[in-house]
Structures are given as C-alpha cells and as structure tokens.
Amino acid sequence: MASLDHSSTSDYSASNYNQTAAFVYSAEYTTPILSLLKTSIGERIVDFGCGTGELTLQIQEAVGASGLTVGIDYNNDMISKALMNGVKHAYMSDLQDIQILAPVLENSFDAVFSNAALHWCKQNPRGVLDGAKRLLKVGGRFVCEMGGFMNCIGVRIGLHRAVKRRGYEPDKMDPWYFPTIEEYQGLLQSAGFRVDTISLVPRLTPLLDGGLRGWLQLFARQTFLKEFSDQEVAAIIDEVVDMCEVDMKDKEGNWSLMYVRLRFLATLDA
C-alpha cells in the first residue's frame, strides 16, 4: 500500500491490517500475480507497496542469494514489520515520488512488482510509472495487480452519498484510484511501456474478520473519513452498512465485497 497523503495509509497498524485484510496476502489471491512475475534466480526486483513483506519474502527466496529484492512502502510500521519478518532491504517512501534509492540503482532492476497498492496513488499515478521506469533496465517487466474500474462497487457509492449528505465533496475525499483498462493502458504507454497483457478480474472477497464494518474501519476511517469525528464516523459506517446489507450479506450473516482487480504485465521499451 502507498499514498501521497501522509495522513491516510501511513496511519495503518500492521497488525490490524494483517488481521482484517489477511486476504491481501492469501495464496488463493496472490498466486495469479506471482505467476505472472515469473521470477528467476539472480534477478533484481523491487516490490512497490510491500506492506509487511509476505510477498516480498517469496520473491526474495525465488531470486536467491545471487539476486536482490527491495521493498518500498509509505507506512513505517509496515516497513518495520517487513524487516522483522526477514525482508533484507525495505525502505519507506512515497511510490509517487521515490527518493530513497541511490542513483547507482537506476536502470538496474529486472522487474517492478506491485500487489494491492497502486490504487492508493490517486494524486499522481503517472509518478509511479516514472519511478518504475527509472529503476528498470530496458526490457524490464512491470507486473502489477491493483484495484480497477468498479472495484468495491456498492460500498464506494454508499460512502459518497453519506459524505455528500453531510455537506462534503466526496470526490475530493475519496482516496482511491480505480482506473479502466483503457485509462491505465494509455498511462503505461505514455510512460514508455509496452503493454503485454492487461485485464479486469472480478473477485468476490469474503470479509471474514469484522465484516463490512471492520473493512470500513480499516480502509476508510483514516482515509475517506479522516475529516470526521469518531461519533460522525460511527454514524456514517452504520449508514453504509445498512445500505449495503441487502447486496453484500448472505442468509448466514456472512459479508462479501466485490473486488475488481486490474492486472497487467508491461515491458519497458528502449
């Protein structure tokens, strides 16, 4: 995860994130994007939005001692946990304006990888691509999965309506960037990448710990709803949960959220 807004995703607790959003790192959901990366021994790979390092560690193991894996995230708690978990190289930086890697590392990486992070880069999505381009060798791979068009459908409109009813402009408060295929493909091409494959992948995601209420507390409290008091947030969450219950809660009381992932492989052209 990563964000230019220093008061949003940077406030996440690593333990809360891993408890409520454990699905982010689950083998079921990460195998497709890791398979697309096709890591080889000795490669040099950067993980954009490494979080607590679960996938970074898998990449680190795959490239072996002769390779190099570097994790980058804007949340200091996440970086600390990633280092504790065994990631050898992890640094805090905004993905939209990466400043922490030495110039000698520019144009030296075989791949940039990212999972569940770039939809937080709303203010400057092109900056992410410029950073990837700066780090990659010519012919290097950019492999990513992020929130795409129609991600979190239902919940997002619920938040927009609740915020608008209280006199705020939801478009300005919405922290998420969920692009269409055409939009992001154009962005990649304008940054000098050849798009090898890109798709939108619907994924019904069970919310096992805390249901929708827990999801909103984790992902919206310090981002979308950061301007509101705790009392106001509680009322907004009640409102959104009530609005979404008919579509997102089954007869056994289990909540699920419709995720739509934008997944792509792009190559840096000469």
mmCIF file of C-alpha atoms in Angstrom:
data_model
loop_
_atom_site.group_PDB
_atom_site.id
_atom_site.type_symbol
_atom_site.label_atom_id
_atom_site.label_comp_id
_atom_site.label_asym_id
_atom_site.label_seq_id
_atom_site.Cartn_x
_atom_site.Cartn_y
_atom_site.Cartn_z
ATOM 1 C CA MET A 1 0.000 0.000 0.000
ATOM 2 C CA ALA A 2 1.208 3.517 -0.645
ATOM 3 C CA SER A 3 -0.174 7.015 -0.718
ATOM 4 C CA LEU A 4 0.960 10.578 -1.232
ATOM 5 C CA ASP A 5 -1.470 11.535 1.519
ATOM 6 C CA HIS A 6 0.738 11.158 4.576
ATOM 7 C CA SER A 7 -2.223 11.002 6.968
ATOM 8 C CA SER A 8 -4.053 8.148 5.273
ATOM 9 C CA THR A 9 -2.485 4.777 4.559
ATOM 10 C CA SER A 10 0.597 5.790 6.536
ATOM 11 C CA ASP A 11 -1.530 5.536 9.710
ATOM 12 C CA TYR A 12 -2.334 1.848 9.278
ATOM 13 C CA SER A 13 -1.323 -0.548 12.028
ATOM 14 C CA ALA A 14 0.467 -3.535 10.505
ATOM 15 C CA SER A 15 -1.235 -5.926 12.929
ATOM 16 C CA ASN A 16 -4.726 -4.522 12.244
ATOM 17 C CA TYR A 17 -4.121 -4.674 8.511
ATOM 18 C CA ASN A 18 -2.927 -8.280 8.605
ATOM 19 C CA GLN A 19 -5.869 -9.311 10.780
ATOM 20 C CA THR A 20 -8.694 -7.595 8.898
ATOM 21 C CA ALA A 21 -7.215 -7.802 5.394
ATOM 22 C CA ALA A 22 -5.385 -11.133 5.550
ATOM 23 C CA PHE A 23 -6.900 -11.972 2.156
ATOM 24 C CA VAL A 24 -4.459 -9.497 0.569
ATOM 25 C CA TYR A 25 -1.626 -11.981 1.131
ATOM 26 C CA SER A 26 -3.546 -15.251 0.722
ATOM 27 C CA ALA A 27 -2.159 -17.812 -1.727
ATOM 28 C CA GLU A 28 -5.555 -18.040 -3.422
ATOM 29 C CA TYR A 29 -5.495 -14.369 -4.377
ATOM 30 C CA THR A 30 -1.758 -13.836 -4.943
ATOM 31 C CA THR A 31 -0.817 -16.898 -6.999
ATOM 32 C CA PRO A 32 -2.015 -15.358 -10.321
ATOM 33 C CA ILE A 33 0.070 -12.188 -9.993
ATOM 34 C CA LEU A 34 3.153 -14.027 -8.690
ATOM 35 C CA SER A 35 2.846 -16.458 -11.600
ATOM 36 C CA LEU A 36 2.747 -13.517 -13.997
ATOM 37 C CA LEU A 37 6.009 -12.219 -12.486
ATOM 38 C CA LYS A 38 7.844 -15.472 -13.411
ATOM 39 C CA THR A 39 10.775 -14.806 -11.098
ATOM 40 C CA SER A 40 14.181 -16.302 -11.939
ATOM 41 C CA ILE A 41 17.282 -16.941 -9.838
ATOM 42 C CA GLY A 42 19.595 -13.926 -9.720
ATOM 43 C CA GLU A 43 17.013 -11.308 -10.702
ATOM 44 C CA ARG A 44 16.774 -7.851 -9.145
ATOM 45 C CA ILE A 45 13.180 -6.969 -8.245
ATOM 46 C CA VAL A 46 11.511 -4.024 -6.484
ATOM 47 C CA ASP A 47 8.208 -4.539 -4.647
ATOM 48 C CA PHE A 48 6.120 -1.335 -4.810
ATOM 49 C CA GLY A 49 3.878 -1.232 -1.721
ATOM 50 C CA CYS A 50 5.465 -4.202 0.036
ATOM 51 C CA GLY A 51 3.415 -3.879 3.237
ATOM 52 C CA THR A 52 4.612 -6.324 5.889
ATOM 53 C CA GLY A 53 6.612 -8.244 3.328
ATOM 54 C CA GLU A 54 4.745 -11.520 2.866
ATOM 55 C CA LEU A 55 5.044 -11.465 -0.924
ATOM 56 C CA THR A 56 8.415 -9.709 -0.830
ATOM 57 C CA LEU A 57 9.791 -12.667 1.117
ATOM 58 C CA GLN A 58 8.519 -15.091 -1.514
ATOM 59 C CA ILE A 59 10.217 -13.054 -4.232
ATOM 60 C CA GLN A 60 13.393 -12.779 -2.145
ATOM 61 C CA GLU A 61 13.500 -16.555 -1.804
ATOM 62 C CA ALA A 62 12.807 -17.058 -5.513
ATOM 63 C CA VAL A 63 15.676 -14.811 -6.697
ATOM 64 C CA GLY A 64 18.075 -16.451 -4.250
ATOM 65 C CA ALA A 65 21.322 -15.194 -2.756
ATOM 66 C CA SER A 66 22.576 -14.005 -6.140
ATOM 67 C CA GLY A 67 19.546 -11.775 -6.638
ATOM 68 C CA LEU A 68 18.263 -8.615 -4.954
ATOM 69 C CA THR A 69 14.789 -7.830 -3.640
ATOM 70 C CA VAL A 70 13.870 -4.358 -2.372
ATOM 71 C CA GLY A 71 10.566 -3.489 -0.690
ATOM 72 C CA ILE A 72 9.141 0.043 -0.649
ATOM 73 C CA ASP A 73 6.115 1.235 1.326
ATOM 74 C CA TYR A 74 4.938 4.555 2.757
ATOM 75 C CA ASN A 75 3.910 3.079 6.128
ATOM 76 C CA ASN A 76 6.778 2.950 8.621
ATOM 77 C CA ASP A 77 5.031 0.327 10.790
ATOM 78 C CA MET A 78 4.686 -1.910 7.748
ATOM 79 C CA ILE A 79 8.360 -1.473 6.842
ATOM 80 C CA SER A 80 9.446 -2.302 10.398
ATOM 81 C CA LYS A 81 7.336 -5.464 10.336
ATOM 82 C CA ALA A 82 8.687 -6.425 6.901
ATOM 83 C CA LEU A 83 12.261 -6.165 8.189
ATOM 84 C CA MET A 84 11.343 -8.192 11.284
ATOM 85 C CA ASN A 85 9.770 -10.816 9.019
ATOM 86 C CA GLY A 86 13.056 -11.278 7.170
ATOM 87 C CA VAL A 87 12.952 -8.876 4.231
ATOM 88 C CA LYS A 88 16.589 -7.825 3.802
ATOM 89 C CA HIS A 89 16.033 -4.481 2.088
ATOM 90 C CA ALA A 90 12.905 -2.407 2.825
ATOM 91 C CA TYR A 91 12.542 1.365 2.777
ATOM 92 C CA MET A 92 9.845 3.961 3.429
ATOM 93 C CA SER A 93 8.980 6.214 0.502
ATOM 94 C CA ASP A 94 6.020 7.566 -1.435
ATOM 95 C CA LEU A 95 5.662 5.481 -4.585
ATOM 96 C CA GLN A 96 4.520 8.567 -6.469
ATOM 97 C CA ASP A 97 7.878 10.258 -5.861
ATOM 98 C CA ILE A 98 10.503 7.684 -4.912
ATOM 99 C CA GLN A 99 13.546 9.343 -3.366
ATOM 100 C CA ILE A 100 15.323 6.682 -1.335
ATOM 101 C CA LEU A 101 17.229 4.506 -3.817
ATOM 102 C CA ALA A 102 20.769 5.527 -4.785
ATOM 103 C CA PRO A 103 21.331 6.738 -8.372
ATOM 104 C CA VAL A 104 23.610 3.746 -8.932
ATOM 105 C CA LEU A 105 20.497 1.536 -8.725
ATOM 106 C CA GLU A 106 18.706 3.348 -11.540
ATOM 107 C CA ASN A 107 18.040 1.232 -14.635
ATOM 108 C CA SER A 108 19.362 -1.844 -12.811
ATOM 109 C CA PHE A 109 16.249 -3.877 -11.944
ATOM 110 C CA ASP A 110 14.760 -6.729 -13.939
ATOM 111 C CA ALA A 111 11.219 -6.203 -12.639
ATOM 112 C CA VAL A 112 8.967 -3.947 -10.612
ATOM 113 C CA PHE A 113 6.209 -5.848 -8.819
ATOM 114 C CA SER A 114 3.153 -4.466 -7.044
ATOM 115 C CA ASN A 115 0.109 -6.033 -5.397
ATOM 116 C CA ALA A 116 -2.841 -4.172 -3.825
ATOM 117 C CA ALA A 117 -1.023 -0.843 -3.623
ATOM 118 C CA LEU A 118 -1.240 1.407 -6.661
ATOM 119 C CA HIS A 119 -4.950 2.212 -6.255
ATOM 120 C CA TRP A 120 -3.826 4.385 -3.304
ATOM 121 C CA CYS A 121 -1.723 6.521 -5.663
ATOM 122 C CA LYS A 122 -4.547 8.813 -6.751
ATOM 123 C CA GLN A 123 -2.760 12.155 -6.695
ATOM 124 C CA ASN A 124 -0.017 11.225 -9.146
ATOM 125 C CA PRO A 125 -0.436 7.802 -10.781
ATOM 126 C CA ARG A 126 1.970 8.790 -13.557
ATOM 127 C CA GLY A 127 4.631 9.423 -10.900
ATOM 128 C CA VAL A 128 4.512 5.728 -10.004
ATOM 129 C CA LEU A 129 5.218 4.774 -13.606
ATOM 130 C CA ASP A 130 8.036 7.301 -13.876
ATOM 131 C CA GLY A 131 9.596 5.759 -10.763
ATOM 132 C CA ALA A 132 9.289 2.261 -12.197
ATOM 133 C CA LYS A 133 10.812 3.417 -15.475
ATOM 134 C CA ARG A 134 13.738 4.986 -13.641
ATOM 135 C CA LEU A 135 14.522 1.738 -11.813
ATOM 136 C CA LEU A 136 14.042 -0.777 -14.628
ATOM 137 C CA LYS A 137 16.511 -1.952 -17.219
ATOM 138 C CA VAL A 138 15.401 -1.604 -20.824
ATOM 139 C CA GLY A 139 13.256 -4.683 -21.396
ATOM 140 C CA GLY A 140 12.426 -4.887 -17.687
ATOM 141 C CA ARG A 141 8.997 -6.050 -16.528
ATOM 142 C CA PHE A 142 6.324 -4.133 -14.641
ATOM 143 C CA VAL A 143 3.920 -6.646 -13.070
ATOM 144 C CA CYS A 144 1.009 -5.323 -11.058
ATOM 145 C CA GLU A 145 -2.385 -6.065 -9.591
ATOM 146 C CA MET A 146 -4.423 -3.183 -8.161
ATOM 147 C CA GLY A 147 -7.988 -2.044 -7.723
ATOM 148 C CA GLY A 148 -9.613 -1.394 -11.086
ATOM 149 C CA PHE A 149 -12.820 0.030 -12.521
ATOM 150 C CA MET A 150 -15.899 -0.972 -10.452
ATOM 151 C CA ASN A 151 -13.774 -2.164 -7.519
ATOM 152 C CA CYS A 152 -15.717 -2.095 -4.225
ATOM 153 C CA ILE A 153 -18.943 -1.320 -6.064
ATOM 154 C CA GLY A 154 -21.763 -0.535 -3.642
ATOM 155 C CA VAL A 155 -19.556 0.458 -0.722
ATOM 156 C CA ARG A 156 -17.976 3.342 -2.580
ATOM 157 C CA ILE A 157 -21.291 4.907 -3.612
ATOM 158 C CA GLY A 158 -22.522 4.410 -0.054
ATOM 159 C CA LEU A 159 -19.588 6.422 1.275
ATOM 160 C CA HIS A 160 -20.068 9.101 -1.388
ATOM 161 C CA ARG A 161 -23.740 9.517 -0.509
ATOM 162 C CA ALA A 162 -23.137 9.591 3.249
ATOM 163 C CA VAL A 163 -20.370 12.182 2.942
ATOM 164 C CA LYS A 164 -22.324 14.333 0.481
ATOM 165 C CA ARG A 165 -25.352 14.355 2.800
ATOM 166 C CA ARG A 166 -23.120 15.968 5.416
ATOM 167 C CA GLY A 167 -22.081 18.810 3.127
ATOM 168 C CA TYR A 168 -18.719 17.490 1.935
ATOM 169 C CA GLU A 169 -17.445 16.898 -1.596
ATOM 170 C CA PRO A 170 -16.908 13.122 -1.837
ATOM 171 C CA ASP A 171 -14.739 13.243 -4.956
ATOM 172 C CA LYS A 172 -12.130 15.243 -3.049
ATOM 173 C CA MET A 173 -12.251 12.913 -0.035
ATOM 174 C CA ASP A 174 -12.243 9.635 -1.954
ATOM 175 C CA PRO A 175 -8.670 8.257 -1.652
ATOM 176 C CA TRP A 176 -8.958 5.570 -4.318
ATOM 177 C CA TYR A 177 -7.891 5.380 -7.938
ATOM 178 C CA PHE A 178 -9.683 2.568 -9.786
ATOM 179 C CA PRO A 179 -8.883 3.047 -13.496
ATOM 180 C CA THR A 180 -10.361 1.363 -16.545
ATOM 181 C CA ILE A 181 -8.222 -0.808 -18.809
ATOM 182 C CA GLU A 182 -8.141 1.928 -21.436
ATOM 183 C CA GLU A 183 -7.095 4.623 -18.967
ATOM 184 C CA TYR A 184 -4.239 2.689 -17.404
ATOM 185 C CA GLN A 185 -3.055 1.196 -20.676
ATOM 186 C CA GLY A 186 -2.777 4.716 -22.068
ATOM 187 C CA LEU A 187 -0.872 5.831 -18.977
ATOM 188 C CA LEU A 188 1.600 2.949 -19.308
ATOM 189 C CA GLN A 189 2.149 3.611 -22.989
ATOM 190 C CA SER A 190 2.692 7.331 -22.428
ATOM 191 C CA ALA A 191 5.396 6.450 -19.876
ATOM 192 C CA GLY A 192 7.271 4.278 -22.379
ATOM 193 C CA PHE A 193 5.900 0.827 -21.540
ATOM 194 C CA ARG A 194 4.645 -1.790 -23.969
ATOM 195 C CA VAL A 195 1.521 -3.407 -22.531
ATOM 196 C CA ASP A 196 1.835 -7.174 -22.957
ATOM 197 C CA THR A 197 -1.346 -8.118 -21.095
ATOM 198 C CA ILE A 198 -3.945 -6.182 -19.117
ATOM 199 C CA SER A 199 -7.344 -7.231 -17.785
ATOM 200 C CA LEU A 200 -10.024 -6.541 -15.203
ATOM 201 C CA VAL A 201 -10.620 -9.543 -12.940
ATOM 202 C CA PRO A 202 -13.784 -9.657 -10.761
ATOM 203 C CA ARG A 203 -13.159 -11.320 -7.401
ATOM 204 C CA LEU A 204 -15.820 -11.863 -4.757
ATOM 205 C CA THR A 205 -13.925 -11.387 -1.480
ATOM 206 C CA PRO A 206 -15.308 -12.711 1.844
ATOM 207 C CA LEU A 207 -14.879 -10.273 4.742
ATOM 208 C CA LEU A 208 -14.107 -12.781 7.460
ATOM 209 C CA ASP A 209 -12.932 -10.589 10.330
ATOM 210 C CA GLY A 210 -15.352 -7.832 11.311
ATOM 211 C CA GLY A 211 -17.469 -7.948 8.181
ATOM 212 C CA LEU A 212 -18.079 -4.731 6.283
ATOM 213 C CA ARG A 213 -17.861 -2.685 9.474
ATOM 214 C CA GLY A 214 -14.316 -3.917 10.118
ATOM 215 C CA TRP A 215 -13.365 -3.286 6.489
ATOM 216 C CA LEU A 216 -14.632 0.300 6.666
ATOM 217 C CA GLN A 217 -12.799 0.946 9.936
ATOM 218 C CA LEU A 218 -9.555 -0.283 8.397
ATOM 219 C CA PHE A 219 -9.709 1.148 4.896
ATOM 220 C CA ALA A 220 -11.933 4.247 5.202
ATOM 221 C CA ARG A 221 -11.523 5.644 8.737
ATOM 222 C CA GLN A 222 -8.098 7.234 8.199
ATOM 223 C CA THR A 223 -8.618 7.966 4.514
ATOM 224 C CA PHE A 224 -12.088 8.720 3.172
ATOM 225 C CA LEU A 225 -13.465 9.669 6.610
ATOM 226 C CA LYS A 226 -10.428 11.303 8.186
ATOM 227 C CA GLU A 227 -12.133 14.726 8.466
ATOM 228 C CA PHE A 228 -14.906 13.382 10.707
ATOM 229 C CA SER A 229 -15.073 12.836 14.460
ATOM 230 C CA ASP A 230 -15.331 9.313 15.862
ATOM 231 C CA GLN A 231 -19.029 9.894 16.543
ATOM 232 C CA GLU A 232 -19.655 11.042 12.970
ATOM 233 C CA VAL A 233 -17.660 8.121 11.576
ATOM 234 C CA ALA A 234 -19.713 5.648 13.607
ATOM 235 C CA ALA A 235 -22.914 7.134 12.167
ATOM 236 C CA ILE A 236 -21.563 7.064 8.597
ATOM 237 C CA ILE A 237 -20.421 3.464 8.926
ATOM 238 C CA ASP A 238 -23.829 2.468 10.323
ATOM 239 C CA GLU A 239 -25.442 4.164 7.337
ATOM 240 C CA VAL A 240 -23.195 2.462 4.767
ATOM 241 C CA VAL A 241 -23.506 -0.963 6.407
ATOM 242 C CA ASP A 242 -27.290 -0.655 6.433
ATOM 243 C CA MET A 243 -27.316 0.428 2.777
ATOM 244 C CA CYS A 244 -25.081 -2.446 1.630
ATOM 245 C CA GLU A 245 -26.567 -5.254 3.709
ATOM 246 C CA VAL A 246 -29.143 -6.338 1.138
ATOM 247 C CA ASP A 247 -26.484 -7.000 -1.536
ATOM 248 C CA MET A 248 -23.418 -7.970 0.483
ATOM 249 C CA LYS A 249 -24.636 -10.044 3.449
ATOM 250 C CA ASP A 250 -25.860 -13.608 2.912
ATOM 251 C CA LYS A 251 -28.541 -15.502 4.847
ATOM 252 C CA GLU A 252 -25.928 -16.897 7.254
ATOM 253 C CA GLY A 253 -24.759 -13.387 8.119
ATOM 254 C CA ASN A 254 -21.501 -13.538 6.140
ATOM 255 C CA TRP A 255 -20.274 -10.432 4.350
ATOM 256 C CA SER A 256 -18.558 -10.367 0.955
ATOM 257 C CA LEU A 257 -17.289 -7.470 -1.131
ATOM 258 C CA MET A 258 -16.942 -7.417 -4.907
ATOM 259 C CA TYR A 259 -13.347 -6.605 -5.721
ATOM 260 C CA VAL A 260 -12.325 -5.947 -9.329
ATOM 261 C CA ARG A 261 -8.585 -6.196 -9.910
ATOM 262 C CA LEU A 262 -6.672 -4.503 -12.707
ATOM 263 C CA ARG A 263 -3.864 -6.947 -13.551
ATOM 264 C CA PHE A 264 -1.139 -6.217 -16.080
ATOM 265 C CA LEU A 265 2.289 -7.103 -17.407
ATOM 266 C CA ALA A 266 4.151 -4.337 -19.213
ATOM 267 C CA THR A 267 7.678 -4.148 -20.615
ATOM 268 C CA LEU A 268 9.906 -1.072 -20.662
ATOM 269 C CA ASP A 269 10.734 -0.298 -24.281
ATOM 270 C CA ALA A 270 14.063 1.120 -25.409
#
